[in-house]
Amino acid sequence: MIPLGELKGLPEAKRLKAAALVALLIWAAAAAVFSFAHSLLKENERLLSDSGRVLSAAVKIRSYPQLEAAVEKEPLSVLSEVVDKLGLQDRVAQLASSPSGLVLQLNRLYRDEFVKLAEDIGKNGLSVNTAEIRAFSSNKDGRLINVTLTVTGAKE
């Protein structure tokens, strides 16, 4: 039997050590890649869940019965009053008239502000024809929403 001290000096032992080190490095790299992929998967699942909640809220709001309120004012002034009442003047990126209605673009809204805006638009006799809603994450403020709406007066 060969003593352990003599085995360490053999060239085959050196190759075995090198092979074991390479195998260990490969396993460590694979574990790091798996961990990174797993964290990306969890983040994407969280973002998908948040998007689903925003869409669910939009569908729920859209399913509420429309109240046919008589609009005595111009839709532009009613929409301006809604924005002023909610204190969103500083977040208005665009408020303009187009052939399809009024275009209102608001940036960096919180979820509650967006829901309140949608409710107040409906309560004041206006209807949203089209909506482009983009949710994004902000390190400072959390989840925010950019929204572009095409709004018209109630159908008489």
Coordinates of C-alpha atoms in Angstrom, one line a residue:
M1 CA 0.0 0.0 0.0
I2 CA 1.3 3.5 -0.9
P3 CA 1.3 6.1 1.9
L4 CA -0.9 9.2 1.4
G5 CA 2.1 11.5 1.3
E6 CA 3.5 9.7 -1.7
L7 CA 0.1 9.8 -3.5
K8 CA 0.1 13.6 -3.3
G9 CA 3.3 13.8 -5.3
L10 CA 2.2 11.7 -8.2
P11 CA 1.3 13.5 -11.5
E12 CA -2.0 11.7 -11.7
A13 CA -2.9 13.2 -8.3
K14 CA -2.2 16.7 -9.6
R15 CA -4.4 16.1 -12.6
L16 CA -7.1 14.8 -10.3
K17 CA -6.9 17.9 -8.2
A18 CA -7.1 20.1 -11.3
A19 CA -10.1 18.2 -12.6
A20 CA -11.9 18.4 -9.2
L21 CA -11.2 22.2 -9.1
V22 CA -12.6 22.6 -12.6
A23 CA -15.7 20.6 -11.7
L24 CA -16.2 22.7 -8.6
L25 CA -15.9 25.9 -10.6
I26 CA -18.4 24.6 -13.1
W27 CA -20.9 23.7 -10.4
A28 CA -20.4 27.1 -8.7
A29 CA -21.0 28.9 -12.1
A30 CA -24.1 26.8 -12.8
A31 CA -25.5 27.6 -9.3
A32 CA -24.9 31.3 -9.8
V33 CA -26.6 31.3 -13.2
F34 CA -29.5 29.3 -11.7
S35 CA -29.9 31.7 -8.8
F36 CA -29.9 34.7 -11.2
A37 CA -32.5 33.1 -13.5
H38 CA -34.6 32.2 -10.5
S39 CA -34.6 35.8 -9.2
L40 CA -35.5 37.1 -12.7
L41 CA -38.4 34.7 -12.8
K42 CA -39.7 35.9 -9.5
E43 CA -39.4 39.5 -10.5
N44 CA -41.3 38.8 -13.8
E45 CA -44.0 37.0 -11.9
R46 CA -44.4 40.0 -9.5
L47 CA -44.6 42.4 -12.5
L48 CA -47.1 40.2 -14.2
S49 CA -49.2 40.0 -11.1
D50 CA -49.2 43.8 -10.8
S51 CA -50.2 44.2 -14.4
G52 CA -53.0 41.8 -13.9
R53 CA -54.3 43.8 -11.0
V54 CA -54.3 47.0 -13.0
L55 CA -56.1 45.3 -15.9
S56 CA -58.6 43.8 -13.5
A57 CA -59.3 47.2 -12.0
A58 CA -59.8 48.7 -15.4
V59 CA -62.2 45.9 -16.4
K60 CA -64.1 46.4 -13.1
I61 CA -64.4 50.1 -13.6
R62 CA -65.5 49.7 -17.2
S63 CA -68.2 47.2 -16.2
Y64 CA -69.9 49.7 -13.8
P65 CA -73.1 51.1 -15.3
Q66 CA -72.7 54.3 -17.1
L67 CA -74.6 57.2 -15.5
E68 CA -76.0 59.5 -18.2
A69 CA -75.4 62.8 -16.5
A70 CA -76.4 65.9 -18.3
V71 CA -73.4 67.9 -19.3
E72 CA -74.1 71.6 -19.4
K73 CA -70.5 72.6 -19.8
E74 CA -68.1 71.9 -22.6
P75 CA -66.2 68.6 -22.1
L76 CA -62.9 70.5 -22.1
S77 CA -63.9 72.6 -19.1
V78 CA -65.4 69.6 -17.3
L79 CA -62.2 67.6 -17.8
S80 CA -60.1 70.6 -16.6
E81 CA -62.2 70.8 -13.5
V82 CA -61.7 67.1 -12.8
V83 CA -58.0 67.4 -13.1
D84 CA -57.9 70.5 -10.9
K85 CA -60.2 69.0 -8.3
L86 CA -57.8 65.9 -8.0
G87 CA -54.7 68.2 -7.9
L88 CA -53.1 66.6 -10.9
Q89 CA -52.3 69.8 -12.8
D90 CA -48.5 69.3 -12.4
R91 CA -48.7 65.8 -14.0
V92 CA -50.6 66.8 -17.1
A93 CA -48.4 66.2 -20.1
Q94 CA -51.0 67.0 -22.7
L95 CA -54.6 68.2 -22.8
A96 CA -55.7 68.9 -26.3
S97 CA -58.6 68.5 -28.7
S98 CA -58.5 66.0 -31.5
P99 CA -61.0 64.8 -34.1
S100 CA -61.8 61.7 -31.9
G101 CA -62.3 63.8 -28.7
L102 CA -60.2 65.3 -26.0
V103 CA -56.7 63.8 -25.4
L104 CA -55.5 63.8 -21.8
Q105 CA -52.1 62.5 -21.0
L106 CA -51.0 62.2 -17.3
N107 CA -47.7 61.0 -16.1
R108 CA -46.5 59.4 -12.8
L109 CA -49.9 58.7 -11.3
Y110 CA -50.4 56.4 -8.3
R111 CA -52.9 53.6 -8.6
D112 CA -55.4 55.4 -6.3
E113 CA -55.2 58.6 -8.2
F114 CA -55.8 56.8 -11.5
V115 CA -58.9 55.0 -10.0
K116 CA -60.2 58.4 -8.7
L117 CA -59.6 60.0 -12.1
A118 CA -61.6 57.3 -13.9
E119 CA -64.5 57.5 -11.4
D120 CA -64.6 61.3 -11.6
I121 CA -64.6 61.3 -15.4
G122 CA -67.6 59.0 -15.4
K123 CA -69.4 60.9 -12.7
N124 CA -69.1 64.2 -14.6
G125 CA -70.9 62.8 -17.7
L126 CA -67.8 62.1 -19.8
S127 CA -66.8 58.8 -21.3
V128 CA -63.4 57.4 -22.2
N129 CA -63.2 56.1 -25.8
T130 CA -59.6 54.9 -25.7
A131 CA -57.0 54.5 -23.0
E132 CA -53.3 53.7 -23.1
I133 CA -52.1 52.7 -19.7
R134 CA -48.4 52.0 -18.9
A135 CA -47.3 50.9 -15.5
F136 CA -43.7 51.2 -14.5
S137 CA -41.5 51.0 -11.4
S138 CA -39.7 53.9 -9.9
N139 CA -37.0 53.4 -7.3
K140 CA -38.2 56.4 -5.4
D141 CA -42.0 56.2 -5.7
G142 CA -42.7 52.5 -6.3
R143 CA -45.3 51.5 -9.0
L144 CA -46.5 54.5 -11.1
I145 CA -48.8 54.8 -14.1
N146 CA -48.7 56.9 -17.2
V147 CA -52.0 57.2 -18.9
T148 CA -53.3 58.7 -22.2
L149 CA -57.1 59.0 -22.5
T150 CA -59.4 60.0 -25.4
V151 CA -62.4 61.5 -23.7
T152 CA -65.8 62.6 -25.1
G153 CA -68.9 64.1 -23.7
A154 CA -71.9 61.9 -22.8
K155 CA -74.0 60.8 -25.8
E156 CA -77.2 62.7 -25.8

